[in-house]
Coordinates of C-alpha atoms in Angstrom, one line a residue:
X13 CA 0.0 0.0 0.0
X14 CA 2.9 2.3 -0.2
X15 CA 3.2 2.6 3.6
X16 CA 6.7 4.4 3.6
X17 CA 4.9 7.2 0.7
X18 CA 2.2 7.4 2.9
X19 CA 1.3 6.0 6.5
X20 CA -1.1 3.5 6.3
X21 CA -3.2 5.3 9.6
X22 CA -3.7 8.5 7.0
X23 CA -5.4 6.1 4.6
X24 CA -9.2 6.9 4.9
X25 CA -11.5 3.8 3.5
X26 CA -11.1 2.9 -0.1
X27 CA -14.6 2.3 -1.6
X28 CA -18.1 3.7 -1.9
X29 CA -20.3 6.0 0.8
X30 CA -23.5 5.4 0.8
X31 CA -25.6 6.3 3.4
X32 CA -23.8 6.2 6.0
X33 CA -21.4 3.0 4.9
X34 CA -18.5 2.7 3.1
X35 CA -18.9 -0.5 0.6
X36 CA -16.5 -1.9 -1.6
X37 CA -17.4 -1.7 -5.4
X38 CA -16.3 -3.1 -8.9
X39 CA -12.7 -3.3 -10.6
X40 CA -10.0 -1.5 -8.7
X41 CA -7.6 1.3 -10.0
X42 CA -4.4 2.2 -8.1
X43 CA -3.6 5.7 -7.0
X44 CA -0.4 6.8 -7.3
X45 CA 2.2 9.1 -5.8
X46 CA 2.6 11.6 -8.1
X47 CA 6.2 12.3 -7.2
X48 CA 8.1 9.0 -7.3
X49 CA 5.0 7.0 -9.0
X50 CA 4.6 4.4 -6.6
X51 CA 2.1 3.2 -6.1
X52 CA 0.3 3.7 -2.6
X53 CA -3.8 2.3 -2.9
X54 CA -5.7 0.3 -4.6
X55 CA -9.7 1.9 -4.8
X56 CA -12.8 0.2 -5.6
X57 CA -14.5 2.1 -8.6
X58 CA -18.4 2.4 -7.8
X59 CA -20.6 -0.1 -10.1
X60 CA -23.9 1.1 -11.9
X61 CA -26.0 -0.5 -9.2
X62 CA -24.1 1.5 -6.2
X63 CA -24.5 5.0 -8.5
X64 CA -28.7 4.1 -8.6
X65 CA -28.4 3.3 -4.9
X66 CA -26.6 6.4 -4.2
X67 CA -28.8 8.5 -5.8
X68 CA -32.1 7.2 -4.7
X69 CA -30.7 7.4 -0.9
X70 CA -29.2 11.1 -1.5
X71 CA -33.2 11.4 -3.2
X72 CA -35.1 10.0 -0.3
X73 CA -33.1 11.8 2.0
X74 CA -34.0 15.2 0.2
X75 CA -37.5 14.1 -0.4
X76 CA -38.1 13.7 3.5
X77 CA -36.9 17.1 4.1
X78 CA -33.5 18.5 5.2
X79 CA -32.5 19.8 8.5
X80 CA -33.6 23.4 9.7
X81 CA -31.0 26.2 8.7
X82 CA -29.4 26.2 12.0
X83 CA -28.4 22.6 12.4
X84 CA -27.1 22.6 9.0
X85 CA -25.2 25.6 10.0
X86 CA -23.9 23.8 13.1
X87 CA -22.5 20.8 11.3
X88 CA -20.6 23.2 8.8
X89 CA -18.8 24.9 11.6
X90 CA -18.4 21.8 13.6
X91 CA -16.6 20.7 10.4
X92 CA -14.4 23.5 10.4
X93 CA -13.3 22.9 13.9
X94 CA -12.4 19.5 13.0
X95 CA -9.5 20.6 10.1
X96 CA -6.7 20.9 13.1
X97 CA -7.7 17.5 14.3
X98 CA -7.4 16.3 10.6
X99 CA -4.6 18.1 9.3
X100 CA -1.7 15.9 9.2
X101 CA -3.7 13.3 7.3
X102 CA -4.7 15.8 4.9
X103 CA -1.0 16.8 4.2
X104 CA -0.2 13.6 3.9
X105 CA -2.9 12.3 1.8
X106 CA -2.7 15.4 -0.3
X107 CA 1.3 15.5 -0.7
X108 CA 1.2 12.0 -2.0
X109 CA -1.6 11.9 -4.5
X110 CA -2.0 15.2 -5.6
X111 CA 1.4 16.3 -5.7
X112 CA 1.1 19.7 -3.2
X113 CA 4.9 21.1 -1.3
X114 CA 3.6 21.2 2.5
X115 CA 3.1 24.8 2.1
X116 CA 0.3 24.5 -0.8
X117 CA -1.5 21.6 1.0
X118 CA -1.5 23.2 4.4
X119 CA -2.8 26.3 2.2
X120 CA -5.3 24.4 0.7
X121 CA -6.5 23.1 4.4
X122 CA -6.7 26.9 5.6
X123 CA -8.8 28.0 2.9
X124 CA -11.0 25.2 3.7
X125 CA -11.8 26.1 6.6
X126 CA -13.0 29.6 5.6
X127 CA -15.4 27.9 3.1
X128 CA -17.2 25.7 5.5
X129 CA -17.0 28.7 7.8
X130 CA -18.7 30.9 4.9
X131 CA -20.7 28.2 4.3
X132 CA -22.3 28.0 7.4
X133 CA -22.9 31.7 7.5
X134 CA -24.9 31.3 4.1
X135 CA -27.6 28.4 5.8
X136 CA -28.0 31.1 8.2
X137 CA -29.3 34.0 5.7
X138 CA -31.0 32.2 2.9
X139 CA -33.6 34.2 2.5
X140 CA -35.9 35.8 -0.5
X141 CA -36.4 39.5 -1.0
X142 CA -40.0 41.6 -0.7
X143 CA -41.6 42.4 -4.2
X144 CA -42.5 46.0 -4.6
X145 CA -46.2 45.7 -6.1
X146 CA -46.9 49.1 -5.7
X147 CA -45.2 50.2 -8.9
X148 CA -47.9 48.0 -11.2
X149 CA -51.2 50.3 -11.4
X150 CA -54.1 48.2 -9.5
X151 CA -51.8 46.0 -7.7
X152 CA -50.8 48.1 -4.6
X153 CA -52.7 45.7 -1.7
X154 CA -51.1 42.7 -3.0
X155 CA -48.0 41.6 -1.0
X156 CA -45.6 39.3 -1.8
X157 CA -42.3 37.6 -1.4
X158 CA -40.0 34.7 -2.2
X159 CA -38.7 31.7 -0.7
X160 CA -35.4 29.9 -1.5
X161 CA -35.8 25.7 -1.2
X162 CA -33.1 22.9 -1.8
X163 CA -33.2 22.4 -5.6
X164 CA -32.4 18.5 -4.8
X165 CA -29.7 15.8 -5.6
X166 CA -26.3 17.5 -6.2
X167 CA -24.1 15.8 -8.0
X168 CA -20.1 17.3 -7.7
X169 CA -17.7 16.2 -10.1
X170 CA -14.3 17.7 -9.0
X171 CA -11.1 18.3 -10.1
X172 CA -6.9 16.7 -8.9
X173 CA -5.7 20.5 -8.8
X174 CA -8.2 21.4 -5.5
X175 CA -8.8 17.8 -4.1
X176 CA -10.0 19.8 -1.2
X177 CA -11.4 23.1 -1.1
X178 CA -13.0 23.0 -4.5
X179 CA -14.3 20.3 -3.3
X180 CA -16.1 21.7 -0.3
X181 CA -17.0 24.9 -2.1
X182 CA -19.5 22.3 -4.0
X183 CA -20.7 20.4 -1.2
X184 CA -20.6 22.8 1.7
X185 CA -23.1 25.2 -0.3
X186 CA -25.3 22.5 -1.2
X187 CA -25.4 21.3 1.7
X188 CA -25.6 24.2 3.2
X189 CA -29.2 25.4 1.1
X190 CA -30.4 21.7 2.1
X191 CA -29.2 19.3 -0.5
X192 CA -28.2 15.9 -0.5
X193 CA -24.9 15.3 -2.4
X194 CA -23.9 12.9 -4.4
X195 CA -19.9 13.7 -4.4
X196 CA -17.6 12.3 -7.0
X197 CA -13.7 12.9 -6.8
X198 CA -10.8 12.9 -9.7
X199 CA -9.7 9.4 -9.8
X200 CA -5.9 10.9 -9.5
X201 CA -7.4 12.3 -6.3
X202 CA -9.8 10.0 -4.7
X203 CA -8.2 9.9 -1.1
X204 CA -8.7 13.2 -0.3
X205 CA -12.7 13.2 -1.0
X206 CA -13.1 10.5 1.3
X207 CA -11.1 11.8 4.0
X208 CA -13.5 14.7 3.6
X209 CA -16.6 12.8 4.0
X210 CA -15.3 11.2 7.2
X211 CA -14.6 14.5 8.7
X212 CA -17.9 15.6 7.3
X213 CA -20.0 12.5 8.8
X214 CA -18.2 12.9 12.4
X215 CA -19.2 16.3 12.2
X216 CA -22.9 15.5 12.1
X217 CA -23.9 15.8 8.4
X218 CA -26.9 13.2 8.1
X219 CA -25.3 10.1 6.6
X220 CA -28.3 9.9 3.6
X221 CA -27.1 13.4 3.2
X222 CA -23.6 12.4 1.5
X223 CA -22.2 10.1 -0.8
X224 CA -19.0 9.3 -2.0
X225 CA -18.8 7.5 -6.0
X226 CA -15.2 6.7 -6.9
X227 CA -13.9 6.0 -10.1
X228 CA -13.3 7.3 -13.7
X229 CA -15.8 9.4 -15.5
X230 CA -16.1 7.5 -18.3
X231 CA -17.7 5.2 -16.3
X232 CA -19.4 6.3 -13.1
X233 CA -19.2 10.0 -14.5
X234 CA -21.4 8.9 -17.2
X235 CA -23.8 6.9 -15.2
X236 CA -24.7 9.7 -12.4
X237 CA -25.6 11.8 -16.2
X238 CA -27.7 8.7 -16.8
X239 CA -29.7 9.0 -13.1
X240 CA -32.5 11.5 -13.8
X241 CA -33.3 12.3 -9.7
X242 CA -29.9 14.1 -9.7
X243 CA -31.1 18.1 -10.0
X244 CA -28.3 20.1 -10.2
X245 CA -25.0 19.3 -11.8
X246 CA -22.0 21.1 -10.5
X247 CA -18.4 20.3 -12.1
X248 CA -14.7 21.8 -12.4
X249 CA -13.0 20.4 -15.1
X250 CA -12.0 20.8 -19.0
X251 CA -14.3 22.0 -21.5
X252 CA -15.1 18.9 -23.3
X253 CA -16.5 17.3 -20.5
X254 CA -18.2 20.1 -19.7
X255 CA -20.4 20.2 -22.7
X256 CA -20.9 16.4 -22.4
X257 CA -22.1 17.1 -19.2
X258 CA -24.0 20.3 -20.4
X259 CA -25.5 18.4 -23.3
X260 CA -27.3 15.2 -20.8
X261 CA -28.3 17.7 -17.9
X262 CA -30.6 19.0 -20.6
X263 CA -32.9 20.9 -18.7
X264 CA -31.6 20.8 -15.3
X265 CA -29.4 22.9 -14.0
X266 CA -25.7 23.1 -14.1
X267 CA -22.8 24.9 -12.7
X268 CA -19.7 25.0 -14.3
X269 CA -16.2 26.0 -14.1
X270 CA -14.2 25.2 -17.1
X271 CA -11.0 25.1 -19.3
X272 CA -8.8 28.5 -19.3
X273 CA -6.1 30.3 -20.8
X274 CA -5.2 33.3 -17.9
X275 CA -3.9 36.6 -18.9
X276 CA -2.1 39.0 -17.0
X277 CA -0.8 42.5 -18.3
X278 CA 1.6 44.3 -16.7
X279 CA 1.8 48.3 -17.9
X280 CA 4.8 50.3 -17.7
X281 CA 3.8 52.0 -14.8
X282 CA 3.4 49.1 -12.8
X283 CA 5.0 48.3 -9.2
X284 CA 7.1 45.8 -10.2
X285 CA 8.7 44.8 -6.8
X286 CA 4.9 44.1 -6.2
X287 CA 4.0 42.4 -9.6
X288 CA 6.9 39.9 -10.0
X289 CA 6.4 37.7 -6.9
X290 CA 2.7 37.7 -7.6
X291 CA 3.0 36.6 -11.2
X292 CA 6.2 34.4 -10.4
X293 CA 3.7 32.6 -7.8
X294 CA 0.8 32.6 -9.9
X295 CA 2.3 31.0 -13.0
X296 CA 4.4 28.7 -11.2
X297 CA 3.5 27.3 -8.1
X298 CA 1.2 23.8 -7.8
X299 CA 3.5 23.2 -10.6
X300 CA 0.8 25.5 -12.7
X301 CA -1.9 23.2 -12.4
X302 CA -4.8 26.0 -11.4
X303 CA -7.4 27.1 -14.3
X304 CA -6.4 30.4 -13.3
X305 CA -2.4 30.1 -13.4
X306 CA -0.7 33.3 -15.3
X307 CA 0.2 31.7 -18.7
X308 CA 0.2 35.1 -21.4
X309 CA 1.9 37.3 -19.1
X310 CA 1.7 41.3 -21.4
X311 CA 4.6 43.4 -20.4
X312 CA 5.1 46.7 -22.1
X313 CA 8.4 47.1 -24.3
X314 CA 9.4 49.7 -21.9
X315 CA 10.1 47.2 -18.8
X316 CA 10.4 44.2 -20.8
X317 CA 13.9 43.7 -19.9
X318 CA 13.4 44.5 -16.0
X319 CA 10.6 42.6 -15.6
X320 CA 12.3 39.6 -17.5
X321 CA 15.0 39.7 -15.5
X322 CA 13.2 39.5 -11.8
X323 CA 11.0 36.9 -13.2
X324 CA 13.9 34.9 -14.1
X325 CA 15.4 35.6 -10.8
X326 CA 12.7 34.8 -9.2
X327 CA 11.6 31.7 -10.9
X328 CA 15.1 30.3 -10.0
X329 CA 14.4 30.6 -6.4
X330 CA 11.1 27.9 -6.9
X331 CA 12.6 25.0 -6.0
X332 CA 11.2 22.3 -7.7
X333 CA 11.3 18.5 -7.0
X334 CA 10.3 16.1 -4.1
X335 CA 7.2 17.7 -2.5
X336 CA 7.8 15.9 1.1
X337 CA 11.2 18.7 1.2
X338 CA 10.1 21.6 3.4
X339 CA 12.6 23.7 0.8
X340 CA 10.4 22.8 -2.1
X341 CA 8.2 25.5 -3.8
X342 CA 6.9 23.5 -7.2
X343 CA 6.1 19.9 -6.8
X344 CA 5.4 17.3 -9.7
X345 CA 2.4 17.7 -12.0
X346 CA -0.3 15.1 -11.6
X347 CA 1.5 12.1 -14.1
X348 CA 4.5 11.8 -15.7
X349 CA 2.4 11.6 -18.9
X350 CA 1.4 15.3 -18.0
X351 CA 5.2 16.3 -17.6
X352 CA 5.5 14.6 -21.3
X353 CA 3.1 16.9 -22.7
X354 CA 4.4 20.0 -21.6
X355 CA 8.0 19.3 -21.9
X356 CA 6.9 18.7 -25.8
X357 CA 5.1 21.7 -25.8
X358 CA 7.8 23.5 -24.1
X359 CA 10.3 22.0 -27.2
X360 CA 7.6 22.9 -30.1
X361 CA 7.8 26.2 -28.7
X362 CA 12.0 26.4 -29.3
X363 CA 11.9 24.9 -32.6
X364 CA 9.1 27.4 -33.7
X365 CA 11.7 30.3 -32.2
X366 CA 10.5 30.7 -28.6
X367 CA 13.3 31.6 -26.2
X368 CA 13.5 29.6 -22.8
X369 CA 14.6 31.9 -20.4
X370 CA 14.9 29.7 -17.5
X371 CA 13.3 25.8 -16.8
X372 CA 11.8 23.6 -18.6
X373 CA 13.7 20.3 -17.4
X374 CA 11.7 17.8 -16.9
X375 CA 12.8 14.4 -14.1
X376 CA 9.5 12.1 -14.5
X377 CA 6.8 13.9 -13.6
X378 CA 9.1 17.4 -12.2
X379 CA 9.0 20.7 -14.9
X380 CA 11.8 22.8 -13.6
X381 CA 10.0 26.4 -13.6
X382 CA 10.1 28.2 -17.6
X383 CA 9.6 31.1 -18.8
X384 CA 9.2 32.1 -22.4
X385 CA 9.6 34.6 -24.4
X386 CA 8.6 34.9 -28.5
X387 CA 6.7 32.2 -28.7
X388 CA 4.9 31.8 -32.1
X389 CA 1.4 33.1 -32.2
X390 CA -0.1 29.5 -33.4
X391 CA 1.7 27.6 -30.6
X392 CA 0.6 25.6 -27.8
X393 CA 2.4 27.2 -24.7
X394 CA 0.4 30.3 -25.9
X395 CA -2.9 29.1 -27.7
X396 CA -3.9 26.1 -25.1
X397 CA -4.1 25.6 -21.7
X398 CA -0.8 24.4 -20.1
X399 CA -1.7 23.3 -16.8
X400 CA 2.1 23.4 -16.2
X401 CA 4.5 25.8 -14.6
X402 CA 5.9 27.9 -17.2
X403 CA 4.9 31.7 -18.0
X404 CA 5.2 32.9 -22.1
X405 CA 5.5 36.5 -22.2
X406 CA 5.1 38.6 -24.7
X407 CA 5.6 42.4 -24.9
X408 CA 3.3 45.2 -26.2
X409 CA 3.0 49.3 -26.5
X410 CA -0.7 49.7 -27.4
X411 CA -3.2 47.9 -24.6
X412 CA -5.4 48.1 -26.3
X413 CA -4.2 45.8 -28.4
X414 CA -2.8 43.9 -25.6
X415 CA -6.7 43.4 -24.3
X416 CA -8.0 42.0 -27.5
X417 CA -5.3 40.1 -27.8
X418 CA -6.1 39.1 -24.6
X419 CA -9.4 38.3 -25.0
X420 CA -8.7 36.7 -28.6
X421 CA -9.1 33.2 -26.9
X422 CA -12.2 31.0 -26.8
X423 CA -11.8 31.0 -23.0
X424 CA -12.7 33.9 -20.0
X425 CA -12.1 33.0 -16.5
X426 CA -10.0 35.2 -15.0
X427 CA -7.4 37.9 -15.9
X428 CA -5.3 40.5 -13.9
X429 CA -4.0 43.8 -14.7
X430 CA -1.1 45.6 -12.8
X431 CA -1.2 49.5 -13.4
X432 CA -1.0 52.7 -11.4
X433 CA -3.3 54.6 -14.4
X434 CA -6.7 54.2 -12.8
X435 CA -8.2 55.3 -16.3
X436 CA -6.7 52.4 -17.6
X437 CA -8.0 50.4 -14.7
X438 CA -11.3 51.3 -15.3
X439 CA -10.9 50.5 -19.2
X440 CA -9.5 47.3 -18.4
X441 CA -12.5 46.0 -16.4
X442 CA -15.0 47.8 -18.8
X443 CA -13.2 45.9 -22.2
X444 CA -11.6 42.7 -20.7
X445 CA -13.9 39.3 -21.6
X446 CA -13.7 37.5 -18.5
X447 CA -15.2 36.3 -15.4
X448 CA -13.0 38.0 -13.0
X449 CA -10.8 40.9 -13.9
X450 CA -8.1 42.2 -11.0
X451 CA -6.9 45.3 -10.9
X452 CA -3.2 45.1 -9.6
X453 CA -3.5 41.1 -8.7
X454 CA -2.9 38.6 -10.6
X455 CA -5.2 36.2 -12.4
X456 CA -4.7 34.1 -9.7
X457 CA -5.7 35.3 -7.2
X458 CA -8.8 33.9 -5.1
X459 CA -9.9 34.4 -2.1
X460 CA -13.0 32.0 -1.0
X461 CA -15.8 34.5 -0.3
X462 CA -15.8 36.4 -3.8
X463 CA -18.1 34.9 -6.4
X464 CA -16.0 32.6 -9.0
X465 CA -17.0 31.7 -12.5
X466 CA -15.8 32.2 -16.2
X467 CA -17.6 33.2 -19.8
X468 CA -17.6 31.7 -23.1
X469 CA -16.0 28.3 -22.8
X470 CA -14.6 28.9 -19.8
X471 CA -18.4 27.8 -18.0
X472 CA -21.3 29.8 -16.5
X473 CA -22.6 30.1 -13.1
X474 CA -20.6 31.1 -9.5
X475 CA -18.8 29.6 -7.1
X476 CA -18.0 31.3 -3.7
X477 CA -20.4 29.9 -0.9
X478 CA -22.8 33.1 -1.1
X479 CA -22.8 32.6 -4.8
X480 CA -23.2 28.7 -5.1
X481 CA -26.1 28.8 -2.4
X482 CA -28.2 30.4 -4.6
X483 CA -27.2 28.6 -7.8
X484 CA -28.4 25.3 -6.0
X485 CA -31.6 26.8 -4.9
X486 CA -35.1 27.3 -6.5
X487 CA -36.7 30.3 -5.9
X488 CA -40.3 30.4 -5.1
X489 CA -42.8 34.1 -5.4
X490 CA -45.9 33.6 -3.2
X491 CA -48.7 36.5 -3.3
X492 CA -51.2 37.7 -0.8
X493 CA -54.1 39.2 -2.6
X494 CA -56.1 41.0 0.2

């Protein structure tokens, strides 16, 4: 089982939740550490009987009416309280199979604490709004109001690069608005989601309230689209299984946060003793693997030099290699097939007449930190998602050209913009096509109470546990007619 990668009392149980139980399933698949790709569990993947019985439990128990408000709340914070007790196995479990330095994986655990925090807030103040009848002639004695109610089954389908927090801003709003959820992890990632649901079920969270499907999506992914109880589909993940997903909801709802290629434009009057950790960071650290990770990086002919100088400078001090060394800053990507792809991409780039600055050495599944300057316009280190630590940047005089070039991607999740000009500010958030736009920031940066979500292929709908609540709720007008 791996027990010197990972000790074998941080294992949490290795098959299917289902109310209340954890069962063993169908054909097994072996998670990995994603370091030195040993292997260090074996998991059951669900079968297509224990996804109907999931579903049916997670609809009976919404069916027969959640908790009140305040006990929901309770068990969220509960929850919370619990991350100290649980955070060594977290580390562990998430160092292992998903890659994180200490530092990103303790990060990760912080952050989720604020959501389930947030969260609970949320179950506190779900509440409709007054409608003002008195502005339509003859209806002034009416009142009326509306009502928020659990929408029903919420299926999450989440992503390696968050194993935990994106995972809990799915299920702690849904929960939190009265939901049953039907939860299932990355298969690179599967440890961590049931970890979760053990804190979550010794927290109080009603067993029927919470299931756990592992396995691949071909598989079980496509047979939770098959089970027509489930409401609300809610799913980080690449674009093409996004529309597949999009395409069997049909009619019910979906949120979704999709594929992205993250901009960030740095102007000539920027702060660059400010900007260059901050992009350095954004691009590079969890190895790049975050939708929102800088990848075009704009920098004005003026400071091209300078700021290609820090960033080298900087990206040189990102240690990168065994994520278990307290000294390491970028871990491995999430295979060794993924280190493959971008170190290709990374070559394709040179022979086309990019320049590698710095990185780009790859030791199984390690990418030494890159950056990259004139890469060709039709390449893929600037026209796809990398998902891989390395920033391309390319310089400009006119930004206005730099924002259309900018937004001349199918994608529009999040983009930052460091400047001093707060006319250019405000023409930046007025003209760039994207989901979030930060002025001074970088595209990267999150923090867990704003309202997250993308345009054009890059998804619809918010995350952010204010946000989510109400995505995963159906609002109801009732009238008084005196």
């Amino acid at each position: 089982m791996g027990a010197e990668l990972l000790h074998v009392e941080a294992l949490p149980p290795t098959g299917q939740l289902i109310d209340g139980q954890w069962q063993e399933g169908g054909p097994l698949f072996t998670v990995e550490d994603k370091y030195s790709g040993r292997p260090i569990a074996q998991v059951a993947a669900a079968t297509r009987a224990q996804v109907a019985q999931a579903v049916r439990v997670a609809k009976a128990a919404v069916d027969g009416g959640p908790p009140p408000p305040y006990e929901r709340a309770q068990v969220l914070r509960r929850a919370a309280a619990l991350m100290p007790a649980y955070r060594q196995r977290f580390v562990d479990v998430m160092v292992a199979e998903a890659g994180f330095t200490i530092v990103d994986a303790n990060g990760e655990i912080d952050r989720a604490a604020v959501t389930l925090d947030l969260s609970a807030d949320e179950a506190l103040r779900l509440v409709g709004e007054v409608i003002p009848f008195g502005a339509s002639p003859g209806a002034h004695r009416r009142m009326g109001f509306t009502q928020r109610f659990p929408i029903g089954v919420v299926c999450a389908i989440t992503p390696f690069n968050a194993p935990l927090n994106t995972v809990l801003h799915k299920v702690a709003p849904a929960y939190a608005a009265g939901n049953s959820v039907v939860l299932k992890p990355s298969a690179f990632t599967p440890l961590t989601g049931a970890l979760l649901a053990q804190l979550l079920l010794e927290a109080g969270m009603p067993p029927a309230f919470l299931a756990v499907l592992q396995g691949e999506g071909d598989s079980v992914g496509s047979w939770l689209l098959e089970e027509q109880d489930v409401a609300f589909y809610t799913f980080t993940g690449s674009t093409r299984v996004g529309r597949i997903i999009q395409q069997a909801a049909g009619l019910r709802r979906t949120q979704m946060e999709l594929g992205s290629i993250a901009s960030t434009i740095v102007c000539a009057d920027a702060d660059l003793e400010r900007a260059i950790p901050k992009i350095a960071n954004a691009g590079l650290r969890k190895a790049g693997q975050v939708c929102t990770s800088v990848q075009r990086l704009y920098v004005h002919q003026d400071i091209l030099a300078q700021a290609s100088e820090r960033l080298v400078a900087f990206a040189a001090t990102l240690r990168a290699g065994d994520p278990r060394d307290p000294d390491t800053k970028v871990g491995p990507l999430i295979s060794e097939a993924s280190a493959i792809r971008a170190e290709s991409w990374l070559r394709e780039a040179e022979q086309g007449g990019a320049k590698i600055l710095c990185g780009g050495q790859r030791q199984r599944s390690v990418i030494t930190p890159a950056v990259v300057t004139q890469a060709p316009d039709g390449g893929k280190v600037w026209c796809q998602e990398a998902f891989a630590p390395l920033l391309v940047i390319r310089p400009f005089e006119d930004f206005e050209a730099a924002m259309r070039d900018a937004n001349n991607t199918p994608y529009g999740l999040s983009a930052g913009v460091f400047t001093q000009d707060i006319d250019r500010a405000l023409r930046a958030a007025q003209t760039l096509r994207f989901g979030t736009v930060q002025i001074n920031e970088t595209s990267s940066a999150r923090a867990d109470v704003m309202p997250f979500g993308g345009v054009k292929d890059s998804g619809f709908g918010k995350e952010g546990p204010a946000y989510a609540i109400r995505e995963m709720t159906e609002e109801r007008l009732v009238v008084f007619n005196p």
